[in-house]
CSV table of C-alpha atoms and ligand atoms in Angstrom, one decimal:
chain,number,residue,atom,x,y,z
A,1,UNK,CA,-18.9,-4.6,6.4
A,2,UNK,CA,-15.9,-2.9,5.1
A,3,UNK,CA,-13.6,-5.6,3.3
A,4,UNK,CA,-10.1,-5.4,4.3
A,5,UNK,CA,-6.8,-7.4,2.8
A,6,UNK,CA,-6.6,-11.2,3.2
A,7,UNK,CA,-4.5,-11.2,6.0
A,8,UNK,CA,-4.0,-15.4,6.1
A,9,UNK,CA,-5.6,-18.3,5.3
A,10,UNK,CA,-5.7,-21.0,7.7
A,11,UNK,CA,-4.3,-24.6,7.0
A,12,UNK,CA,-4.7,-27.2,9.8
A,13,UNK,CA,-2.3,-29.6,9.6
A,14,UNK,CA,-1.1,-33.0,11.9
A,15,UNK,CA,2.4,-31.6,12.1
A,16,UNK,CA,3.6,-27.9,12.0
A,17,UNK,CA,7.3,-29.1,11.6
A,18,UNK,CA,6.3,-31.4,8.2
A,19,UNK,CA,4.2,-28.4,6.9
A,20,UNK,CA,7.4,-26.2,7.4
A,21,UNK,CA,9.6,-28.7,5.6
A,22,UNK,CA,6.7,-28.5,2.6
A,23,UNK,CA,6.2,-24.8,2.4
A,24,UNK,CA,10.2,-24.4,2.3
A,25,UNK,CA,11.3,-27.0,0.1
A,26,UNK,CA,8.2,-27.5,-2.2
A,27,UNK,CA,6.6,-23.8,-2.1
A,28,UNK,CA,10.1,-22.2,-1.8
A,29,UNK,CA,9.1,-19.9,1.2
A,30,UNK,CA,11.9,-18.0,2.7
A,31,UNK,CA,10.0,-16.2,5.2
A,32,UNK,CA,8.6,-18.6,8.3
A,33,UNK,CA,8.2,-17.7,12.0
A,34,UNK,CA,8.6,-19.5,14.8
A,35,UNK,CA,5.8,-21.7,15.9
A,36,UNK,CA,4.2,-20.6,19.1
A,37,UNK,CA,0.9,-22.1,21.2
A,38,UNK,CA,-1.9,-20.3,21.7
A,39,UNK,CA,-3.1,-21.9,24.8
A,40,UNK,CA,-6.3,-20.2,25.0
A,41,UNK,CA,-7.2,-21.4,21.7
A,42,UNK,CA,-5.8,-25.0,22.2
A,43,UNK,CA,-3.2,-24.7,19.0
A,44,UNK,CA,0.0,-24.1,18.1
A,45,UNK,CA,0.2,-21.9,15.1
A,46,UNK,CA,3.2,-20.8,12.8
A,47,UNK,CA,3.0,-18.1,10.1
A,48,UNK,CA,4.7,-18.7,6.8
A,49,UNK,CA,4.8,-15.3,4.5
A,50,UNK,CA,4.0,-14.8,1.1
A,51,UNK,CA,5.5,-12.1,-0.9
A,52,UNK,CA,3.5,-8.9,-1.5
A,53,UNK,CA,3.1,-7.0,-4.7
A,54,UNK,CA,6.5,-6.2,-5.8
A,55,UNK,CA,8.2,-8.4,-3.1
A,56,UNK,CA,6.8,-6.2,-0.4
A,57,UNK,CA,6.6,-7.3,3.3
A,58,UNK,CA,2.7,-7.3,3.1
A,59,UNK,CA,1.6,-10.3,1.7
A,60,UNK,CA,-1.0,-12.7,2.8
A,61,UNK,CA,0.2,-15.2,5.1
A,62,UNK,CA,-0.4,-18.9,6.0
A,63,UNK,CA,-1.5,-20.0,9.2
A,64,UNK,CA,-0.2,-23.2,9.9
A,65,UNK,CA,-2.4,-24.7,12.8
A,66,UNK,CA,-1.9,-28.0,14.7
A,67,UNK,CA,-4.0,-29.1,17.6
A,68,UNK,CA,-2.4,-29.0,21.1
A,69,UNK,CA,-3.2,-31.7,23.8
A,70,UNK,CA,-7.2,-31.3,24.6
A,71,UNK,CA,-8.2,-29.4,21.3
A,72,UNK,CA,-11.6,-30.4,20.0
A,73,UNK,CA,-12.3,-28.2,17.0
A,74,UNK,CA,-8.7,-28.6,15.1
A,75,UNK,CA,-8.5,-32.2,16.0
A,76,UNK,CA,-12.1,-32.9,14.9
A,77,UNK,CA,-11.2,-31.4,11.4
A,78,UNK,CA,-8.2,-33.8,11.2
A,79,UNK,CA,-10.3,-36.5,12.0
A,80,UNK,CA,-12.2,-35.7,8.9
A,81,UNK,CA,-9.1,-34.6,7.0
A,82,UNK,CA,-6.2,-36.6,8.0
A,83,UNK,CA,-3.6,-35.0,6.0
A,84,UNK,CA,-4.6,-31.5,6.9
A,85,UNK,CA,-6.6,-28.9,4.9
A,86,UNK,CA,-7.6,-25.4,4.4
A,87,UNK,CA,-9.6,-24.3,7.7
A,88,UNK,CA,-10.3,-20.4,7.7
A,89,UNK,CA,-9.8,-17.4,5.5
A,90,UNK,CA,-9.0,-14.1,7.6
A,91,UNK,CA,-10.0,-10.7,6.6
A,92,UNK,CA,-8.6,-7.5,7.9
A,93,UNK,CA,-11.1,-4.6,9.2
A,94,UNK,CA,-10.5,-1.5,10.5
A,95,UNK,CA,-13.1,-1.7,13.5
A,96,UNK,CA,-13.7,-5.3,14.9
A,97,UNK,CA,-16.6,-4.2,17.4
A,98,UNK,CA,-18.3,-2.7,14.3
A,99,UNK,CA,-17.7,-5.6,11.9
A,100,UNK,CA,-19.7,-7.8,14.6
A,101,UNK,CA,-22.4,-5.7,14.6
A,102,UNK,CA,-22.5,-5.5,11.2
A,103,UNK,CA,-22.5,-9.1,10.5
A,104,UNK,CA,-25.2,-10.1,13.3
A,105,UNK,CA,-27.3,-7.1,11.7
A,106,UNK,CA,-27.0,-9.2,8.7
A,107,UNK,CA,-28.3,-12.4,10.4
A,108,UNK,CA,-24.6,-13.9,10.4
A,109,UNK,CA,-23.8,-16.2,13.4
A,110,UNK,CA,-20.5,-14.9,15.0
A,111,UNK,CA,-19.0,-17.5,17.1
A,112,UNK,CA,-18.3,-15.7,20.4
A,113,UNK,CA,-16.8,-12.3,21.8
A,114,UNK,CA,-13.8,-10.8,20.1
A,115,UNK,CA,-10.5,-12.3,21.7
A,116,UNK,CA,-7.1,-11.7,21.1
A,117,UNK,CA,-5.6,-13.5,18.1
A,118,UNK,CA,-2.4,-14.8,17.0
A,119,UNK,CA,-1.3,-11.5,15.7
A,120,UNK,CA,-2.1,-9.6,19.1
A,121,UNK,CA,-5.4,-7.7,17.7
A,122,UNK,CA,-8.8,-8.7,18.4
A,123,UNK,CA,-10.5,-11.7,16.0
A,124,UNK,CA,-13.6,-13.4,15.9
A,125,UNK,CA,-15.0,-16.3,13.6
A,126,UNK,CA,-18.0,-16.3,11.5
A,127,UNK,CA,-20.1,-19.5,11.1
A,128,UNK,CA,-19.5,-21.1,7.4
A,129,UNK,CA,-22.9,-22.0,7.1
A,130,UNK,CA,-23.6,-18.4,6.8
A,131,UNK,CA,-20.7,-17.5,4.7
A,132,UNK,CA,-20.7,-19.9,1.7
A,133,UNK,CA,-19.2,-22.8,3.3
A,134,UNK,CA,-16.1,-20.8,4.7
A,135,UNK,CA,-15.2,-20.6,8.0
A,136,UNK,CA,-14.4,-16.7,8.3
A,137,UNK,CA,-11.8,-15.1,10.7
A,138,UNK,CA,-12.5,-11.3,11.1
A,139,UNK,CA,-9.2,-9.4,12.6
A,140,UNK,CA,-8.4,-5.9,13.5
A,141,UNK,CA,-5.9,-4.4,11.3
A,142,UNK,CA,-2.8,-4.4,13.6
A,143,UNK,CA,-2.2,-0.6,14.2
A,144,UNK,CA,1.7,-0.9,13.4
A,145,UNK,CA,1.2,-3.2,10.4
A,146,UNK,CA,3.7,-3.3,7.8
B,201,CO,CO1,-6.5,-17.6,11.6
């Protein structure tokens, strides 16, 4: 496994609109993308940028995640954590298929096949029980990234 940059931290929320106000007014975020639906995954998401080193535009993002009607996984998370909370961490890798093979060779449970994620590149998740309790998203680095 070739560890890449921490692309984003996923935060489940019952209301992206309320979370945007929090990140803007409490945390001072100035770069907040327009929320959009990922119908395949049953969620609405919104990315909040944090600055990179020296104010560069390559900082780690916060991915706000709100369930769409019919969603079960995020809705279930919010049942246990009604105010929302940290849901997953996402690391970049240069080659998604190589990363999947490596995790599987180490006995880690990859959840499903690689699929297009919120950044338009392939992603997969690894079971938190195999990852020290952290639901882990692995994402192929966008080609024209930053
Ligand atoms: Co994510």
